Amino acid sequence: MCRFNQINNDEKILLHDQLLAYAAAVGGKNSFLKLIETIKKTTPNPLLSKTSLLRFPKGIIKWNKSIHRDNLTLLSIQMKNRSEENQNLMAPKEHRTYKDVTNMLRALGTLSFTVIMNTEADGKGFEIKAFDMPDSETTLMNPFFEIIFFCPVNTTKKLLNFEEKESTDNTDSIEED
């Protein structure tokens, strides 16, 4: 997800449109990018906050449960192990980390985030879930959770500013033999 050039155009359009909606909900593209930059600059990782909240200039982000360092580390390992074809975070049953991954995903499965703005003039905020769990053997990361908390700011900027280019037809060009 964080590799902009590996995302197909249809996905880029969908991500672009939804990111624009989230940006509008927090006061525009610049406010949204400031939110993302605040997340990236916060150390240690803001997801490890004991209070399950992060303040940014125009509001706060709250989430419904605290995240432990070992779960965050295991999650990042599983994210790196995904392939383009298989985005499932769940480890295969025969893998030695299956039990640990299953427990981590159960613990984080209902994780959701709420962005609350200081004033209505700043925006109305939004909510996102961290994971989609269609069945007991499949757990997919919400692409917006990944974009907001894990992808580089540069990727987010590219998605926010993405414009579909029309394909050019070169049938008028002359070919030499």
Short mmCIF file of N, CA and C in Angstrom, two decimals, residues 34-160:
data_model
loop_
_atom_site.label_atom_id
_atom_site.label_comp_id
_atom_site.label_asym_id
_atom_site.label_seq_id
_atom_site.Cartn_x
_atom_site.Cartn_y
_atom_site.Cartn_z
N LYS A 34 -0.87 18.09 7.91
CA LYS A 34 -0.31 18.45 9.22
C LYS A 34 -0.62 17.37 10.25
N LEU A 35 -1.81 16.80 10.16
CA LEU A 35 -2.18 15.70 11.04
C LEU A 35 -1.23 14.52 10.82
N ILE A 36 -1.02 14.16 9.57
CA ILE A 36 -0.13 13.04 9.22
C ILE A 36 1.30 13.33 9.70
N GLU A 37 1.78 14.55 9.47
CA GLU A 37 3.13 14.91 9.90
C GLU A 37 3.27 14.87 11.41
N THR A 38 2.23 15.25 12.15
CA THR A 38 2.26 15.16 13.61
C THR A 38 2.41 13.72 14.04
N ILE A 39 1.69 12.82 13.38
CA ILE A 39 1.79 11.39 13.69
C ILE A 39 3.20 10.89 13.44
N LYS A 40 3.79 11.29 12.31
CA LYS A 40 5.13 10.81 11.95
C LYS A 40 6.21 11.37 12.89
N LYS A 41 6.03 12.60 13.37
CA LYS A 41 7.05 13.23 14.23
C LYS A 41 6.97 12.77 15.68
N THR A 42 5.85 12.22 16.08
CA THR A 42 5.67 11.83 17.47
C THR A 42 6.49 10.59 17.78
N THR A 43 7.30 10.69 18.85
CA THR A 43 8.09 9.55 19.30
C THR A 43 7.83 9.35 20.78
N PRO A 44 7.74 8.14 21.27
CA PRO A 44 7.67 6.93 20.46
C PRO A 44 6.40 6.90 19.63
N ASN A 45 6.24 5.87 18.86
CA ASN A 45 5.09 5.76 17.97
C ASN A 45 3.81 6.12 18.74
N PRO A 46 2.99 7.02 18.19
CA PRO A 46 1.79 7.45 18.91
C PRO A 46 0.80 6.33 19.20
N LEU A 47 0.86 5.24 18.46
CA LEU A 47 -0.03 4.12 18.72
C LEU A 47 0.25 3.45 20.06
N LEU A 48 1.44 3.71 20.62
CA LEU A 48 1.81 3.12 21.91
C LEU A 48 1.37 3.96 23.10
N SER A 49 0.67 5.05 22.84
CA SER A 49 0.22 5.94 23.90
C SER A 49 -0.66 5.19 24.90
N LYS A 50 -0.33 5.33 26.19
CA LYS A 50 -1.12 4.69 27.25
C LYS A 50 -2.52 5.28 27.34
N THR A 51 -2.66 6.55 26.95
CA THR A 51 -3.96 7.22 27.03
C THR A 51 -4.80 7.00 25.78
N SER A 52 -4.25 6.35 24.77
CA SER A 52 -4.94 6.07 23.50
C SER A 52 -5.46 7.34 22.86
N LEU A 53 -4.64 8.38 22.89
CA LEU A 53 -5.01 9.60 22.18
C LEU A 53 -3.77 10.35 21.77
N LEU A 54 -3.92 11.14 20.72
CA LEU A 54 -2.85 11.97 20.18
C LEU A 54 -3.44 13.34 19.87
N ARG A 55 -2.80 14.36 20.40
CA ARG A 55 -3.23 15.73 20.11
C ARG A 55 -2.47 16.24 18.89
N PHE A 56 -3.18 16.95 18.04
CA PHE A 56 -2.56 17.65 16.92
C PHE A 56 -3.13 19.07 16.92
N PRO A 57 -2.55 19.99 16.15
CA PRO A 57 -2.93 21.41 16.27
C PRO A 57 -4.43 21.72 16.20
N LYS A 58 -5.20 20.99 15.44
CA LYS A 58 -6.62 21.33 15.28
C LYS A 58 -7.57 20.36 15.97
N GLY A 59 -7.03 19.39 16.73
CA GLY A 59 -7.92 18.44 17.39
C GLY A 59 -7.17 17.29 18.04
N ILE A 60 -7.87 16.16 18.19
CA ILE A 60 -7.26 14.96 18.77
C ILE A 60 -7.71 13.73 18.00
N ILE A 61 -6.89 12.70 18.12
CA ILE A 61 -7.25 11.38 17.61
C ILE A 61 -7.37 10.48 18.83
N LYS A 62 -8.49 9.78 18.95
CA LYS A 62 -8.71 8.83 20.03
C LYS A 62 -8.87 7.45 19.42
N TRP A 63 -8.41 6.43 20.14
CA TRP A 63 -8.69 5.07 19.72
C TRP A 63 -9.18 4.30 20.92
N ASN A 64 -9.86 3.18 20.65
CA ASN A 64 -10.64 2.49 21.68
C ASN A 64 -9.87 1.52 22.56
N LYS A 65 -8.60 1.28 22.31
CA LYS A 65 -7.83 0.39 23.18
C LYS A 65 -6.35 0.70 23.04
N SER A 66 -5.60 0.44 24.12
CA SER A 66 -4.17 0.68 24.06
C SER A 66 -3.50 -0.46 23.30
N ILE A 67 -2.39 -0.13 22.68
CA ILE A 67 -1.64 -1.08 21.87
C ILE A 67 -0.29 -1.30 22.53
N HIS A 68 0.08 -2.55 22.74
CA HIS A 68 1.36 -2.87 23.37
C HIS A 68 2.45 -2.95 22.32
N ARG A 69 3.67 -2.64 22.74
CA ARG A 69 4.81 -2.62 21.82
C ARG A 69 4.99 -3.94 21.09
N ASP A 70 4.85 -5.07 21.79
CA ASP A 70 5.04 -6.36 21.12
C ASP A 70 3.99 -6.60 20.04
N ASN A 71 2.76 -6.15 20.26
CA ASN A 71 1.73 -6.28 19.22
C ASN A 71 2.03 -5.38 18.02
N LEU A 72 2.51 -4.17 18.28
CA LEU A 72 2.85 -3.26 17.19
C LEU A 72 4.03 -3.80 16.39
N THR A 73 5.01 -4.37 17.07
CA THR A 73 6.17 -4.96 16.39
C THR A 73 5.74 -6.13 15.52
N LEU A 74 4.91 -7.00 16.07
CA LEU A 74 4.42 -8.16 15.31
C LEU A 74 3.57 -7.71 14.12
N LEU A 75 2.76 -6.68 14.32
CA LEU A 75 1.95 -6.14 13.22
C LEU A 75 2.84 -5.62 12.10
N SER A 76 3.89 -4.89 12.43
CA SER A 76 4.77 -4.36 11.38
C SER A 76 5.50 -5.49 10.65
N ILE A 77 5.85 -6.56 11.36
CA ILE A 77 6.46 -7.72 10.71
C ILE A 77 5.48 -8.35 9.73
N GLN A 78 4.23 -8.53 10.16
CA GLN A 78 3.21 -9.12 9.28
C GLN A 78 2.94 -8.23 8.07
N MET A 79 2.98 -6.91 8.27
CA MET A 79 2.79 -5.99 7.14
C MET A 79 3.90 -6.17 6.11
N LYS A 80 5.12 -6.35 6.56
CA LYS A 80 6.25 -6.53 5.64
C LYS A 80 6.19 -7.88 4.93
N ASN A 81 5.57 -8.87 5.58
CA ASN A 81 5.50 -10.21 5.00
C ASN A 81 4.38 -10.38 3.97
N ARG A 82 3.49 -9.39 3.88
CA ARG A 82 2.41 -9.48 2.90
C ARG A 82 2.97 -9.40 1.49
N SER A 83 2.23 -10.00 0.56
CA SER A 83 2.60 -9.87 -0.85
C SER A 83 1.54 -9.04 -1.55
N GLU A 84 1.84 -8.61 -2.75
CA GLU A 84 0.87 -7.83 -3.54
C GLU A 84 -0.39 -8.63 -3.81
N GLU A 85 -0.23 -9.94 -4.03
CA GLU A 85 -1.37 -10.79 -4.33
C GLU A 85 -2.16 -11.15 -3.08
N ASN A 86 -1.47 -11.31 -1.95
CA ASN A 86 -2.12 -11.74 -0.71
C ASN A 86 -1.85 -10.71 0.39
N GLN A 87 -2.85 -9.88 0.66
CA GLN A 87 -2.72 -8.83 1.66
C GLN A 87 -3.14 -9.30 3.06
N ASN A 88 -3.44 -10.59 3.21
CA ASN A 88 -3.88 -11.15 4.48
C ASN A 88 -2.76 -11.05 5.52
N LEU A 89 -3.09 -10.52 6.69
CA LEU A 89 -2.11 -10.41 7.77
C LEU A 89 -2.00 -11.69 8.59
N MET A 90 -2.98 -12.58 8.47
CA MET A 90 -3.00 -13.82 9.23
C MET A 90 -1.89 -14.75 8.74
N ALA A 91 -1.18 -15.34 9.69
CA ALA A 91 -0.12 -16.30 9.35
C ALA A 91 -0.76 -17.65 9.01
N PRO A 92 -0.12 -18.43 8.13
CA PRO A 92 -0.63 -19.77 7.83
C PRO A 92 -0.62 -20.64 9.10
N LYS A 93 -1.56 -21.57 9.21
CA LYS A 93 -1.67 -22.40 10.42
C LYS A 93 -0.39 -23.17 10.74
N GLU A 94 0.35 -23.56 9.72
CA GLU A 94 1.56 -24.34 9.95
C GLU A 94 2.76 -23.47 10.33
N HIS A 95 2.64 -22.16 10.24
CA HIS A 95 3.76 -21.26 10.55
C HIS A 95 3.96 -21.17 12.06
N ARG A 96 5.21 -21.04 12.48
CA ARG A 96 5.52 -21.05 13.91
C ARG A 96 4.95 -19.84 14.65
N THR A 97 4.66 -18.75 13.96
CA THR A 97 4.12 -17.56 14.62
C THR A 97 2.59 -17.49 14.57
N TYR A 98 1.95 -18.55 14.09
CA TYR A 98 0.50 -18.53 13.91
C TYR A 98 -0.24 -18.12 15.19
N LYS A 99 0.11 -18.72 16.31
CA LYS A 99 -0.58 -18.43 17.57
C LYS A 99 -0.38 -16.97 17.99
N ASP A 100 0.86 -16.49 17.91
CA ASP A 100 1.15 -15.10 18.28
C ASP A 100 0.41 -14.11 17.38
N VAL A 101 0.43 -14.38 16.08
CA VAL A 101 -0.24 -13.49 15.12
C VAL A 101 -1.75 -13.51 15.35
N THR A 102 -2.31 -14.70 15.58
CA THR A 102 -3.75 -14.81 15.82
C THR A 102 -4.14 -14.03 17.07
N ASN A 103 -3.37 -14.16 18.14
CA ASN A 103 -3.66 -13.43 19.37
C ASN A 103 -3.53 -11.92 19.17
N MET A 104 -2.52 -11.50 18.45
CA MET A 104 -2.34 -10.08 18.17
C MET A 104 -3.51 -9.53 17.37
N LEU A 105 -3.94 -10.25 16.34
CA LEU A 105 -5.04 -9.78 15.50
C LEU A 105 -6.37 -9.81 16.25
N ARG A 106 -6.54 -10.76 17.15
CA ARG A 106 -7.75 -10.76 17.99
C ARG A 106 -7.76 -9.54 18.90
N ALA A 107 -6.60 -9.25 19.48
CA ALA A 107 -6.50 -8.12 20.40
C ALA A 107 -6.74 -6.79 19.68
N LEU A 108 -6.23 -6.68 18.45
CA LEU A 108 -6.34 -5.42 17.71
C LEU A 108 -7.51 -5.39 16.73
N GLY A 109 -8.21 -6.48 16.59
CA GLY A 109 -9.25 -6.62 15.56
C GLY A 109 -10.33 -5.56 15.60
N THR A 110 -10.71 -5.11 16.78
CA THR A 110 -11.79 -4.13 16.89
C THR A 110 -11.26 -2.70 17.03
N LEU A 111 -9.98 -2.52 16.79
CA LEU A 111 -9.36 -1.21 16.93
C LEU A 111 -9.98 -0.20 15.96
N SER A 112 -10.42 0.92 16.49
CA SER A 112 -10.98 1.97 15.64
C SER A 112 -10.49 3.32 16.14
N PHE A 113 -10.47 4.29 15.24
CA PHE A 113 -9.93 5.62 15.51
C PHE A 113 -10.98 6.67 15.21
N THR A 114 -11.01 7.69 16.05
CA THR A 114 -11.92 8.81 15.87
C THR A 114 -11.09 10.09 15.87
N VAL A 115 -11.22 10.87 14.82
CA VAL A 115 -10.56 12.17 14.74
C VAL A 115 -11.60 13.21 15.12
N ILE A 116 -11.32 13.96 16.19
CA ILE A 116 -12.23 14.96 16.70
C ILE A 116 -11.57 16.33 16.56
N MET A 117 -12.28 17.24 15.93
CA MET A 117 -11.74 18.58 15.70
C MET A 117 -12.08 19.49 16.89
N ASN A 118 -11.21 20.50 17.13
CA ASN A 118 -11.43 21.44 18.25
C ASN A 118 -12.70 22.25 18.06
N THR A 119 -12.93 22.74 16.86
CA THR A 119 -14.12 23.54 16.59
C THR A 119 -14.78 23.05 15.31
N GLU A 120 -16.04 23.37 15.13
CA GLU A 120 -16.73 22.97 13.90
C GLU A 120 -16.15 23.67 12.69
N ALA A 121 -15.56 24.84 12.89
CA ALA A 121 -14.93 25.56 11.78
C ALA A 121 -13.72 24.80 11.25
N ASP A 122 -13.08 24.01 12.12
CA ASP A 122 -11.92 23.22 11.70
C ASP A 122 -12.32 22.01 10.88
N GLY A 123 -13.55 21.55 11.03
CA GLY A 123 -14.03 20.37 10.32
C GLY A 123 -14.86 19.51 11.24
N LYS A 124 -15.42 18.44 10.69
CA LYS A 124 -16.30 17.58 11.49
C LYS A 124 -15.60 16.33 11.99
N GLY A 125 -14.39 16.01 11.49
CA GLY A 125 -13.67 14.81 11.90
C GLY A 125 -14.17 13.58 11.16
N PHE A 126 -13.63 12.43 11.51
CA PHE A 126 -14.02 11.17 10.87
C PHE A 126 -13.62 9.99 11.74
N GLU A 127 -14.09 8.83 11.37
CA GLU A 127 -13.76 7.58 12.06
C GLU A 127 -13.27 6.55 11.05
N ILE A 128 -12.31 5.73 11.48
CA ILE A 128 -11.86 4.61 10.65
C ILE A 128 -11.62 3.39 11.54
N LYS A 129 -11.81 2.23 10.97
CA LYS A 129 -11.45 0.98 11.63
C LYS A 129 -10.06 0.59 11.12
N ALA A 130 -9.30 -0.09 11.96
CA ALA A 130 -7.94 -0.48 11.58
C ALA A 130 -7.93 -1.71 10.67
N PHE A 131 -8.86 -2.64 10.89
CA PHE A 131 -8.83 -3.91 10.17
C PHE A 131 -10.20 -4.30 9.65
N ASP A 132 -10.20 -5.06 8.57
CA ASP A 132 -11.39 -5.71 8.05
C ASP A 132 -11.17 -7.21 8.24
N MET A 133 -12.12 -7.87 8.90
CA MET A 133 -11.99 -9.31 9.16
C MET A 133 -13.19 -10.04 8.54
N PRO A 134 -13.09 -10.36 7.24
CA PRO A 134 -14.22 -11.02 6.58
C PRO A 134 -14.52 -12.42 7.12
N ASP A 135 -13.49 -13.14 7.60
CA ASP A 135 -13.68 -14.46 8.20
C ASP A 135 -12.57 -14.72 9.20
N SER A 136 -12.60 -15.86 9.86
CA SER A 136 -11.64 -16.16 10.93
C SER A 136 -10.22 -16.39 10.43
N GLU A 137 -10.05 -16.61 9.15
CA GLU A 137 -8.71 -16.86 8.60
C GLU A 137 -8.18 -15.70 7.77
N THR A 138 -8.94 -14.61 7.70
CA THR A 138 -8.53 -13.48 6.87
C THR A 138 -8.65 -12.18 7.66
N THR A 139 -7.56 -11.45 7.71
CA THR A 139 -7.56 -10.12 8.32
C THR A 139 -6.82 -9.19 7.38
N LEU A 140 -7.52 -8.17 6.92
CA LEU A 140 -6.95 -7.19 6.00
C LEU A 140 -6.85 -5.84 6.69
N MET A 141 -5.74 -5.16 6.48
CA MET A 141 -5.57 -3.84 7.07
C MET A 141 -6.35 -2.83 6.25
N ASN A 142 -7.06 -1.96 6.94
CA ASN A 142 -7.75 -0.86 6.29
C ASN A 142 -6.68 0.02 5.63
N PRO A 143 -6.78 0.28 4.33
CA PRO A 143 -5.74 1.06 3.66
C PRO A 143 -5.57 2.46 4.24
N PHE A 144 -6.62 3.03 4.80
CA PHE A 144 -6.51 4.39 5.35
C PHE A 144 -5.81 4.38 6.70
N PHE A 145 -5.98 3.33 7.48
CA PHE A 145 -5.21 3.16 8.71
C PHE A 145 -3.73 3.06 8.36
N GLU A 146 -3.44 2.28 7.33
CA GLU A 146 -2.05 2.11 6.90
C GLU A 146 -1.48 3.43 6.38
N ILE A 147 -2.24 4.15 5.58
CA ILE A 147 -1.77 5.43 5.04
C ILE A 147 -1.52 6.44 6.15
N ILE A 148 -2.43 6.52 7.09
CA ILE A 148 -2.32 7.53 8.15
C ILE A 148 -1.18 7.21 9.12
N PHE A 149 -1.01 5.96 9.51
CA PHE A 149 -0.05 5.63 10.55
C PHE A 149 1.25 5.00 10.09
N PHE A 150 1.31 4.47 8.87
CA PHE A 150 2.51 3.74 8.48
C PHE A 150 3.20 4.23 7.21
N CYS A 151 2.46 4.78 6.27
CA CYS A 151 3.05 5.19 5.00
C CYS A 151 3.78 6.53 5.14
N PRO A 152 4.81 6.75 4.32
CA PRO A 152 5.49 8.05 4.33
C PRO A 152 4.56 9.18 3.90
N VAL A 153 4.82 10.37 4.41
CA VAL A 153 4.01 11.54 4.07
C VAL A 153 4.01 11.76 2.56
N ASN A 154 5.12 11.49 1.91
CA ASN A 154 5.24 11.69 0.46
C ASN A 154 4.21 10.85 -0.30
N THR A 155 3.99 9.61 0.14
CA THR A 155 2.98 8.75 -0.50
C THR A 155 1.59 9.34 -0.33
N THR A 156 1.31 9.84 0.86
CA THR A 156 0.00 10.46 1.12
C THR A 156 -0.19 11.68 0.24
N LYS A 157 0.85 12.49 0.08
CA LYS A 157 0.76 13.67 -0.79
C LYS A 157 0.47 13.26 -2.23
N LYS A 158 1.15 12.22 -2.70
CA LYS A 158 0.92 11.75 -4.06
C LYS A 158 -0.52 11.27 -4.25
N LEU A 159 -1.05 10.56 -3.26
CA LEU A 159 -2.43 10.08 -3.37
C LEU A 159 -3.43 11.24 -3.31
N LEU A 160 -3.17 12.22 -2.47
CA LEU A 160 -4.06 13.37 -2.37
C LEU A 160 -4.08 14.18 -3.66
#
